[in-house]
PDB file of C-alpha atoms in Angstrom:
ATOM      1  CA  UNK Z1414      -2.608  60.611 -36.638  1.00  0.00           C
ATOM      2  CA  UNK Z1415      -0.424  62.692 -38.675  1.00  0.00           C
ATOM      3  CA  UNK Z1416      -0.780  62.043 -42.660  1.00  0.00           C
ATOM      4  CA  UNK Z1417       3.033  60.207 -42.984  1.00  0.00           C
ATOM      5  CA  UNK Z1418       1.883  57.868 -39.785  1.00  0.00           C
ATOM      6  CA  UNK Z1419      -1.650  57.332 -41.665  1.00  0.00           C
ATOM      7  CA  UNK Z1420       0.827  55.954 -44.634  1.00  0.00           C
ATOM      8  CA  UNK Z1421       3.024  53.768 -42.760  1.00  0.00           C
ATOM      9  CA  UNK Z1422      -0.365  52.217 -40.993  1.00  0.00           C
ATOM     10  CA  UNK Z1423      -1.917  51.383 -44.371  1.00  0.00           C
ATOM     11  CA  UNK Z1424       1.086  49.364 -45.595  1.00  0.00           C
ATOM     12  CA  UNK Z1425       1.798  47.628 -42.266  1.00  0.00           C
ATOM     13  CA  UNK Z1426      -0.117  44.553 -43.360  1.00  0.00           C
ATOM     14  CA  UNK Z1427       1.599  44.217 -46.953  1.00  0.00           C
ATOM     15  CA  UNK Z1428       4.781  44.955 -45.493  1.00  0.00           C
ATOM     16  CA  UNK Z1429       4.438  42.289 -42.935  1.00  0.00           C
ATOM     17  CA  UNK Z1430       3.967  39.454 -45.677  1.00  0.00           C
ATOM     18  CA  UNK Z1431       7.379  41.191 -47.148  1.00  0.00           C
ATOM     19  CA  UNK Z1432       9.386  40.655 -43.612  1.00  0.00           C
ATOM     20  CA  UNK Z1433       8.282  37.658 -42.800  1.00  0.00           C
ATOM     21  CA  UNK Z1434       8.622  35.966 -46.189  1.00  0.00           C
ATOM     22  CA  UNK Z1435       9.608  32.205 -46.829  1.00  0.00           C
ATOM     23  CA  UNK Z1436      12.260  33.275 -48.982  1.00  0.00           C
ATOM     24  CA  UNK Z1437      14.764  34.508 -46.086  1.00  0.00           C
ATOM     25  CA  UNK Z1438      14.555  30.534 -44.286  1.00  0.00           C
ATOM     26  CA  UNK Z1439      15.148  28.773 -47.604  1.00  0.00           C
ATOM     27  CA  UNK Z1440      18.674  30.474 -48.220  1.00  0.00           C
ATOM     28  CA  UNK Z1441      20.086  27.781 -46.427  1.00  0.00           C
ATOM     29  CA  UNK Z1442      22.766  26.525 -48.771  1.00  0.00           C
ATOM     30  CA  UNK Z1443      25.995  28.359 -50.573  1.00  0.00           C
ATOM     31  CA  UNK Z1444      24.146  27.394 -54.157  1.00  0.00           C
ATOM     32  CA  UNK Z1445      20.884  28.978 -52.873  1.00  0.00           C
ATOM     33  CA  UNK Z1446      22.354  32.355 -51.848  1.00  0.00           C
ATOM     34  CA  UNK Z1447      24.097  32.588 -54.778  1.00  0.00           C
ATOM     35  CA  UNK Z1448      21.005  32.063 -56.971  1.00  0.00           C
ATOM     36  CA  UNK Z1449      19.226  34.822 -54.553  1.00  0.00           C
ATOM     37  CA  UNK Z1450      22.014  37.637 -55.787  1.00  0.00           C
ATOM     38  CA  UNK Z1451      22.012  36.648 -59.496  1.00  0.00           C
ATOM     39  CA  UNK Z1452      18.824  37.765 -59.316  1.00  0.00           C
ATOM     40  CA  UNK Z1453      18.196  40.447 -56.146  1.00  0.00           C
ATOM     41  CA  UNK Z1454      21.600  42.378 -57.802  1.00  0.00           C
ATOM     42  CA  UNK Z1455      18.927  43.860 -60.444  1.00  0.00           C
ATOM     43  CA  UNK Z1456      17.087  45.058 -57.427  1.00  0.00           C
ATOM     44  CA  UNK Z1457      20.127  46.536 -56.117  1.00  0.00           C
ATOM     45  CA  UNK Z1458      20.890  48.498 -59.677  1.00  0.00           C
ATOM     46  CA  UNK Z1459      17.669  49.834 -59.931  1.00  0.00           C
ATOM     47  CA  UNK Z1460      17.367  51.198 -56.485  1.00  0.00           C
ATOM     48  CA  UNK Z1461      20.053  53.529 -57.557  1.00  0.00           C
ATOM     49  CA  UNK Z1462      17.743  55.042 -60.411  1.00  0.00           C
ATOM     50  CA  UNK Z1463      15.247  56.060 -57.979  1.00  0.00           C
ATOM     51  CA  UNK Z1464      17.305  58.207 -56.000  1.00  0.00           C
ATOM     52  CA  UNK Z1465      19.450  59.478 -58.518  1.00  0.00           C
ATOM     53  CA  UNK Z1466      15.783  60.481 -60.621  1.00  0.00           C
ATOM     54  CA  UNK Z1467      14.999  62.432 -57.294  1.00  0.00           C
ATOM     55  CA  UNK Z1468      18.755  64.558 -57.288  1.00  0.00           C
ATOM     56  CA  UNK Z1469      18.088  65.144 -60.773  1.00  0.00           C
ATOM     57  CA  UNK Z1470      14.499  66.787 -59.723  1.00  0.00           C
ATOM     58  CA  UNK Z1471      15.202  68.475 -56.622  1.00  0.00           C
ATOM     59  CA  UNK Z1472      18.391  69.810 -56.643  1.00  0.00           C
ATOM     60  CA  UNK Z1473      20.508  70.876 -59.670  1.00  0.00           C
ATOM     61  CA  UNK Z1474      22.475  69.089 -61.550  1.00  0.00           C
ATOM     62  CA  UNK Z1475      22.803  71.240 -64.648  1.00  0.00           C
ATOM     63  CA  UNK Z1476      25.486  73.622 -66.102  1.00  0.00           C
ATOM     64  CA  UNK Z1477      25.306  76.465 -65.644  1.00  0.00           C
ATOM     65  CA  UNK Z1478      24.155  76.029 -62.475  1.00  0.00           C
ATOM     66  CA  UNK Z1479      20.916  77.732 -60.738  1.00  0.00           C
ATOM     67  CA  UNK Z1480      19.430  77.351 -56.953  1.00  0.00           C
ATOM     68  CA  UNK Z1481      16.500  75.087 -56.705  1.00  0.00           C
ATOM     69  CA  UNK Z1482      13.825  75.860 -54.916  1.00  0.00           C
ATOM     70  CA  UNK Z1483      13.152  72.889 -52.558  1.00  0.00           C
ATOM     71  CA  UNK Z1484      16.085  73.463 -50.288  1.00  0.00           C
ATOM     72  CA  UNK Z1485      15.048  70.705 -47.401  1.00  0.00           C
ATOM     73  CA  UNK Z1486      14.586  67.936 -50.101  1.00  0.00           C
ATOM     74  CA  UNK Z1487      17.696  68.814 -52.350  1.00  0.00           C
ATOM     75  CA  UNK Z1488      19.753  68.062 -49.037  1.00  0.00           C
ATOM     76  CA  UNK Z1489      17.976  65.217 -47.593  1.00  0.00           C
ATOM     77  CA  UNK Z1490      18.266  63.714 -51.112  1.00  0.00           C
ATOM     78  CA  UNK Z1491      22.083  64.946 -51.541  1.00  0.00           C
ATOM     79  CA  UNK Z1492      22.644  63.287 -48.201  1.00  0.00           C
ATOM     80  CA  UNK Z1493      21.244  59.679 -49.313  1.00  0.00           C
ATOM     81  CA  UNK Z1494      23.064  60.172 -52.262  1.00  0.00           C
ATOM     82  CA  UNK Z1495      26.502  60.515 -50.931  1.00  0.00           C
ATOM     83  CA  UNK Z1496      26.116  57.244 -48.609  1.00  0.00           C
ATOM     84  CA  UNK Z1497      25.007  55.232 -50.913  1.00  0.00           C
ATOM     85  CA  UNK Z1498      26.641  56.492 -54.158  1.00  0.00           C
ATOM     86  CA  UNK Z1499      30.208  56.860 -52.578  1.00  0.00           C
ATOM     87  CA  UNK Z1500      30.545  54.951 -49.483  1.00  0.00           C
ATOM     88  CA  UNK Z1501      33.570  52.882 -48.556  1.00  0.00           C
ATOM     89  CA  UNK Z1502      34.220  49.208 -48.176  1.00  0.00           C
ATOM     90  CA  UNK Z1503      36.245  47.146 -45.578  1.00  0.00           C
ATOM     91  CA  UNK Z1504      39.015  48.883 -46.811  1.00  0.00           C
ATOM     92  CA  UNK Z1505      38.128  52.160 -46.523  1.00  0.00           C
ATOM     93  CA  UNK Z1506      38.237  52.507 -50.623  1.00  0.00           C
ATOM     94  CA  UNK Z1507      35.287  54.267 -51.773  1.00  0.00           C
ATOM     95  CA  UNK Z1508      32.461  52.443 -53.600  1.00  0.00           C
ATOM     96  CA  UNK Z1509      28.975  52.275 -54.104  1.00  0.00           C
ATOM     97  CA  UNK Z1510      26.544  50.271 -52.420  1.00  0.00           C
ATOM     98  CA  UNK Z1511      26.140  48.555 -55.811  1.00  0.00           C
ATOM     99  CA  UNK Z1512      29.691  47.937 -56.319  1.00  0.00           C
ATOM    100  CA  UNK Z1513      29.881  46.336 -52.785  1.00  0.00           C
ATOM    101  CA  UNK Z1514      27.301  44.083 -53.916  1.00  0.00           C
ATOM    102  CA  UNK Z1515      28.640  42.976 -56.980  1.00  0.00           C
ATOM    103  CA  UNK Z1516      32.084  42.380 -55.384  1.00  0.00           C
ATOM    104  CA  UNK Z1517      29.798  40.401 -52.603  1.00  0.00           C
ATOM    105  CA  UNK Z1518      28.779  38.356 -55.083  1.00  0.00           C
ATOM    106  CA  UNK Z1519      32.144  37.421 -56.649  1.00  0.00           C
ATOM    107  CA  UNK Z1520      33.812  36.462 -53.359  1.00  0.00           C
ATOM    108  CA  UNK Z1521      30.485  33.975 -52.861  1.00  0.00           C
ATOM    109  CA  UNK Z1522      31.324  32.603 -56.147  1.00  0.00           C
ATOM    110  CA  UNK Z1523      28.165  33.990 -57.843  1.00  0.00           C
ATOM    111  CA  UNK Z1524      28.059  34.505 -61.997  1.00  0.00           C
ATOM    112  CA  UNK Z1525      28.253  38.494 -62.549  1.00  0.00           C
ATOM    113  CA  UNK Z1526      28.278  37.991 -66.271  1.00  0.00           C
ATOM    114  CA  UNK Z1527      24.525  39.386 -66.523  1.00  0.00           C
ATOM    115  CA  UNK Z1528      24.482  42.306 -64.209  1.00  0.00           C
ATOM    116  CA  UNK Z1529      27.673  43.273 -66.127  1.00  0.00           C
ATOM    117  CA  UNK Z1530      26.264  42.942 -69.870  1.00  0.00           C
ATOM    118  CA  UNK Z1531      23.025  44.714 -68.569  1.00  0.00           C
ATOM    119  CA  UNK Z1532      26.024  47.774 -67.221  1.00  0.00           C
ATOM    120  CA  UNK Z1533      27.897  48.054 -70.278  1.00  0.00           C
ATOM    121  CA  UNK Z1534      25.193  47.867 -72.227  1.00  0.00           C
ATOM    122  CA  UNK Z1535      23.406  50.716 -70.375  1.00  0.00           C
ATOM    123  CA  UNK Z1536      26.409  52.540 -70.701  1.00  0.00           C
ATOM    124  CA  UNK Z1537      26.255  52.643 -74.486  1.00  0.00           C
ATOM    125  CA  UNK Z1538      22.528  52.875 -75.056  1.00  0.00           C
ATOM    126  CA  UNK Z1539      22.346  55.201 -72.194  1.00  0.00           C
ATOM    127  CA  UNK Z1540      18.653  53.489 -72.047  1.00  0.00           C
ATOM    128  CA  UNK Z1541      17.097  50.989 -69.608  1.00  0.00           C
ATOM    129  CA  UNK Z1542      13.799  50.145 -71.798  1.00  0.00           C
ATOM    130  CA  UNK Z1543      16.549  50.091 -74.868  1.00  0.00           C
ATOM    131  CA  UNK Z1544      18.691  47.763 -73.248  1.00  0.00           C
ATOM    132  CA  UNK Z1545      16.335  45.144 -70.960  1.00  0.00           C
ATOM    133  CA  UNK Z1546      14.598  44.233 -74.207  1.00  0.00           C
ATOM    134  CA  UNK Z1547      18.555  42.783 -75.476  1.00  0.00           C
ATOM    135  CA  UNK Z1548      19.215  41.151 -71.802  1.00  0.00           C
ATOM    136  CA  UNK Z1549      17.742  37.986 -71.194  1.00  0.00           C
ATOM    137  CA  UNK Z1550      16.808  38.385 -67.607  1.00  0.00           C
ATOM    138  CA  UNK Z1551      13.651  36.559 -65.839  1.00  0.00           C
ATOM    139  CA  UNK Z1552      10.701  38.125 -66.644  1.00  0.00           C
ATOM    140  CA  UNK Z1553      10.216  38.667 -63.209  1.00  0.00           C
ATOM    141  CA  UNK Z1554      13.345  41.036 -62.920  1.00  0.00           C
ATOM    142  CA  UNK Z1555      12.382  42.616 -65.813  1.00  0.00           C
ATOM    143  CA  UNK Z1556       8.785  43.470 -64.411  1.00  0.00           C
ATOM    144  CA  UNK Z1557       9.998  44.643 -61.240  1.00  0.00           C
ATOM    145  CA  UNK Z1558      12.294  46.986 -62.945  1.00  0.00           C
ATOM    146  CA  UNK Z1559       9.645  48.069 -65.400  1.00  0.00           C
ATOM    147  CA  UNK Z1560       7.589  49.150 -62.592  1.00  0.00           C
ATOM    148  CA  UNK Z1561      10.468  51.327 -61.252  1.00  0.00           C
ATOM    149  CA  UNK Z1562      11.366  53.058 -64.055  1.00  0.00           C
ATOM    150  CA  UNK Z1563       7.991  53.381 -64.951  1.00  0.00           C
ATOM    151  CA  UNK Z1564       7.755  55.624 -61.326  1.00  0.00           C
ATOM    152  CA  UNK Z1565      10.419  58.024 -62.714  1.00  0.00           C
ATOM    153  CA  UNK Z1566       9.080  58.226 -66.191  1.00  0.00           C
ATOM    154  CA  UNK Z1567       5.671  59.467 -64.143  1.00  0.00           C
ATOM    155  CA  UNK Z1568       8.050  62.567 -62.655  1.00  0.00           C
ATOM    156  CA  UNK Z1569       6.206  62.998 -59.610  1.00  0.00           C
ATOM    157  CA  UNK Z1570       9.000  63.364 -57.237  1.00  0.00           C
ATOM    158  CA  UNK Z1571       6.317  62.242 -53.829  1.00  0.00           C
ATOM    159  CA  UNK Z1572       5.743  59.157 -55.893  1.00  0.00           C
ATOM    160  CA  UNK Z1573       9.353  58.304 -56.568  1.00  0.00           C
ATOM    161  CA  UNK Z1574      10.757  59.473 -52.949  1.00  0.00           C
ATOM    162  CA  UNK Z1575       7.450  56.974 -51.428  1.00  0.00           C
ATOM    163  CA  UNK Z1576       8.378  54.613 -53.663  1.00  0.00           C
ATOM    164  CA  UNK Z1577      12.487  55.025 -53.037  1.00  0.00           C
ATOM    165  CA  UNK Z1578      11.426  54.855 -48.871  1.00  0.00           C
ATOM    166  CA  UNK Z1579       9.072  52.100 -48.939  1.00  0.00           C
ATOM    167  CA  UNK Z1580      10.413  49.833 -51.578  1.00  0.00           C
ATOM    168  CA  UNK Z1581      14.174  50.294 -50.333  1.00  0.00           C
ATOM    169  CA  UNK Z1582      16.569  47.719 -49.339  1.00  0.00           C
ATOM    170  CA  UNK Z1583      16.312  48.148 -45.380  1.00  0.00           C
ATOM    171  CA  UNK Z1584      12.926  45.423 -46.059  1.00  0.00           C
ATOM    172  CA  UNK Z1585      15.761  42.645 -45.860  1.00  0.00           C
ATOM    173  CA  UNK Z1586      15.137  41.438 -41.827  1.00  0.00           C
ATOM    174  CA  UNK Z1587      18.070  41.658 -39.877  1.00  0.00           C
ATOM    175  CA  UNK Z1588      17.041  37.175 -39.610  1.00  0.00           C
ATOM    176  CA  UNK Z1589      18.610  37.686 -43.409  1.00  0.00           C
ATOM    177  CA  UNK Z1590      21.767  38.862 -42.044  1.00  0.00           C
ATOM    178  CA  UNK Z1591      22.323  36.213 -39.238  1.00  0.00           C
ATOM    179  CA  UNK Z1592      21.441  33.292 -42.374  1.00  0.00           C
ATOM    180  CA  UNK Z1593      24.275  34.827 -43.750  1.00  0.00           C
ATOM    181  CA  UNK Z1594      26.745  34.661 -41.168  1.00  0.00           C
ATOM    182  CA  UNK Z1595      25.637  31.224 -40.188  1.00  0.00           C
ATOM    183  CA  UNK Z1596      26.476  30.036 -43.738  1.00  0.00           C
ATOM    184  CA  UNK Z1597      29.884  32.307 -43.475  1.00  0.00           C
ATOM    185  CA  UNK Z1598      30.561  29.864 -40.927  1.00  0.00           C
ATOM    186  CA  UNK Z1599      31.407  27.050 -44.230  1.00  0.00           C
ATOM    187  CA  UNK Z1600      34.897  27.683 -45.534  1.00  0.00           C
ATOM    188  CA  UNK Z1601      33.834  27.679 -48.847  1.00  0.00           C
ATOM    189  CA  UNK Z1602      31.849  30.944 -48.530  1.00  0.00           C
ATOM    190  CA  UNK Z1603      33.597  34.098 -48.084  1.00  0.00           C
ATOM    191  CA  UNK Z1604      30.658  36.268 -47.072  1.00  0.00           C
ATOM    192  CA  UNK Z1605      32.348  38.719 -45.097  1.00  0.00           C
ATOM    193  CA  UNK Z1606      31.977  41.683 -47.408  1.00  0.00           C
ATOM    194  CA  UNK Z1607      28.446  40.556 -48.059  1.00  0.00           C
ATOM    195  CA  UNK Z1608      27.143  40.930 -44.183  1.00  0.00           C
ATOM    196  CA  UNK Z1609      29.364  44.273 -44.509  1.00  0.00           C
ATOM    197  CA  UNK Z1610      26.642  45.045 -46.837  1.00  0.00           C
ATOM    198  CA  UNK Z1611      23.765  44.427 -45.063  1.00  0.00           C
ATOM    199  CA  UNK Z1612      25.018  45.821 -41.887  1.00  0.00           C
ATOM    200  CA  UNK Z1613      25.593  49.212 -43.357  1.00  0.00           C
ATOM    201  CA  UNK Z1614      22.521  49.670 -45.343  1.00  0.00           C
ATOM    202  CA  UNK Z1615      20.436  48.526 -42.594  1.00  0.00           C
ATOM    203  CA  UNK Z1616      22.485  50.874 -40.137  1.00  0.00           C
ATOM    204  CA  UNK Z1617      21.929  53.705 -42.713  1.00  0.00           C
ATOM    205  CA  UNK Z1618      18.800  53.113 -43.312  1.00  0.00           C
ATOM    206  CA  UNK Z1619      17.292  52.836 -39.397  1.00  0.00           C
ATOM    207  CA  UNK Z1620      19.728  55.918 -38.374  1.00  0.00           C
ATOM    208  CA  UNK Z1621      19.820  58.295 -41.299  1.00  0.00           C
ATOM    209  CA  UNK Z1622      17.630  57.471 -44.702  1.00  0.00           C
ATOM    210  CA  UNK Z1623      15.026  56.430 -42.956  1.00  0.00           C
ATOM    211  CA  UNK Z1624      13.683  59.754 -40.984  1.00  0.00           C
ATOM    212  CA  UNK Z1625      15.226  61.279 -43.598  1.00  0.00           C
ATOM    213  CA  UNK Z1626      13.472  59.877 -46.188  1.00  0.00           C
ATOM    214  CA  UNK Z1627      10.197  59.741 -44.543  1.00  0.00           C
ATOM    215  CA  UNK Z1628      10.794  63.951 -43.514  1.00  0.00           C
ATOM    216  CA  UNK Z1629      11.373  64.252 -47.696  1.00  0.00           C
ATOM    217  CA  UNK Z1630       7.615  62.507 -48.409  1.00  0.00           C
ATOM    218  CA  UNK Z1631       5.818  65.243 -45.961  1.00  0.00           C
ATOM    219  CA  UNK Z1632       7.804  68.157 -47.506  1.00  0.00           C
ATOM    220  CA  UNK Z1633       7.384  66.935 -51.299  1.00  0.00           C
ATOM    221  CA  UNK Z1634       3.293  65.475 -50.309  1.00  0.00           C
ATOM    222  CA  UNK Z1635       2.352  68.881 -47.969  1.00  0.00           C
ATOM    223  CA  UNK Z1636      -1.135  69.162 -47.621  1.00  0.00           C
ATOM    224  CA  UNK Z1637      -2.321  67.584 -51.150  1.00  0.00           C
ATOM    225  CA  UNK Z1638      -4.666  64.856 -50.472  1.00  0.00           C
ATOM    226  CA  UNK Z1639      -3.893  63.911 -53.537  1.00  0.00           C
ATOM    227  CA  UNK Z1640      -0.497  63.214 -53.485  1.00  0.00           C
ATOM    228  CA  UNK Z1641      -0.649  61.965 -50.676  1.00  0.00           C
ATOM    229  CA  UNK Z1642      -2.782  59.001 -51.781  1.00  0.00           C
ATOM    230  CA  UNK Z1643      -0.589  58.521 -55.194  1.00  0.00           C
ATOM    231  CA  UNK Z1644       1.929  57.956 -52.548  1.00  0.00           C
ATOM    232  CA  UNK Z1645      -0.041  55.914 -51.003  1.00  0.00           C
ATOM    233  CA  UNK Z1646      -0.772  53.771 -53.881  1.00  0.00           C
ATOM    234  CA  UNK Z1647       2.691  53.535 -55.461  1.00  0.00           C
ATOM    235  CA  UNK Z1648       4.450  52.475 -51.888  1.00  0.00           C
ATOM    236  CA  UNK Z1649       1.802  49.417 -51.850  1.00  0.00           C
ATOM    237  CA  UNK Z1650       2.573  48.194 -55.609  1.00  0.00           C
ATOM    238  CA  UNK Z1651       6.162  49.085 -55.185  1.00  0.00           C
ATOM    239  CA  UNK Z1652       5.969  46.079 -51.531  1.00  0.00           C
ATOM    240  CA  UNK Z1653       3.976  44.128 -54.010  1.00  0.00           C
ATOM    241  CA  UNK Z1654       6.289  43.851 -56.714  1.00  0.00           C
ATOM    242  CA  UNK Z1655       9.132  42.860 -54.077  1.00  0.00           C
ATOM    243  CA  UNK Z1656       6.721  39.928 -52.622  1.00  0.00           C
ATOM    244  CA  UNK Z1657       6.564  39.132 -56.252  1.00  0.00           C
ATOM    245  CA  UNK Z1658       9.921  38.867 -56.916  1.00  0.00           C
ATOM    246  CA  UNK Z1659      10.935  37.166 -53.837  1.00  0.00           C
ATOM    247  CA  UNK Z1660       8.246  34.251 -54.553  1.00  0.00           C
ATOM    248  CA  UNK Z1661       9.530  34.208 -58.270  1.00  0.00           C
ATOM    249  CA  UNK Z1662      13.720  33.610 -56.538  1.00  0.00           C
ATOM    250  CA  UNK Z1663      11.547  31.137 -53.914  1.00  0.00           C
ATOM    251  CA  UNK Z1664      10.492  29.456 -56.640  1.00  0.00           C
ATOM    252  CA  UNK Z1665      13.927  29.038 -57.933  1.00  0.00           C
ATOM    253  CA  UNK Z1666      15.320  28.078 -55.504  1.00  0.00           C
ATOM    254  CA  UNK Z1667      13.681  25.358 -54.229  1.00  0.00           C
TER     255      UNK Z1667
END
């Protein structure tokens, strides 16, 4: 068993409690999905952070420029990058997989007054610990981003990629997506951009991120025992802290 197989085996059981959680059966009203992205749209954000802290560490991103020297990460990480910083939505306009969210949200009828304090305000403090102390968001949210930026404050780039792979958005079950287009079925939710969404980050995901992602962890872990166990021990917490935020939206919801 190779060491990146050995990984995936040890987090099969905690990931299995994340797939098959209640959470994706109870989103069976218009008022309960909505109350899902209010909160999951944080999730979303912060996702962005991780892979953004990787192109900052493995390629270069400074002026003048200079060659890095991890070639095979800087492009796997450049690839991810453009897909999900700059794709395109059902109109072929380019946007982020954030910004398809967010519009997802305001076609549902969800309240983006939060998420869009918590961007503005980022924008000006240019500082997440700065500016989640002046959002009130559930302490919940705010622990499961914590954790995440806590990852890239630790600058260990096999951490955050593990982390950015095993914690990523591709754990929503494709049942998620067919709750979704059941409830499209009601007039009074337009959810077409939101299963536009899910399709393409879960078609990224399986087809490119994915083995791309999982190729970055061997090249940044090697043959470091060590790293390969931080990786190991950040990719469990980072499943954990998603099964604790879906209970905490469970919760809500019900």
């Amino acid at each position: 068993m190779s060491q990146i197989e050995k990984l995936e085996n040890d987090l099969k059981k905690t990931r299995s409690k994340l797939v098959s959680h209640p959470l994706y059966q109870a989103l069976n009203t218009k008022e309960k999905l909505i109350l899902f992205m209010e909160d999951h749209v944080f999730a979303v954000w912060d996702f962005m952070s991780l892979i953004k802290a990787l192109q900052i560490n493995l390629t270069c991103t400074d002026v003048p420029w200079t060659p890095n020297s991890n070639n095979f990460s800087g492009k796997l990480v450049n690839e991810i990058v453009l897909a999900e910083e700059s794709d395109v939505d059902l109109d072929g306009n380019p946007k982020s997989h954030f910004e398809l969210y967010l519009e997802s949200m305001k076609l549902i009828g969800g309240d983006t007054s939060l998420i869009n304090s918590f961007i503005n305000e980022i924008k000006s403090s240019k500082s997440y610990y700065e500016t989640v102390k002046k959002i009130k968001i559930s302490s919940t949210v705010k622990e499961f981003m914590d954790f995440t930026f806590d990852i890239i404050k630790s600058n260990k780039n096999h951490v955050i990629a593990s982390v950015f792979t095993f914690g990523r958005e591709d754990l929503i079950p494709d049942m998620f997506i067919e709750i979704v287009k059941k409830l499209s079925s009601e007039k009074s939710i337009k959810a077409d951009l939101l299963i536009y969404y899910l399709e393409r980050h879960i078609e990224l995901d399986a087809d490119e991120h994915g083995p791309m992602a999982l190729k970055m962890i061997q090249n940044l872990c090697g043959n470091d025992p060590v790293k390969w166990e931080e990786a190991t021990i950040a990719s469990e917490k980072a499943l954990k802290m998603r099964i604790k935020l879906w209970d905490s939206i469970l919760n809500k919801i019900k």
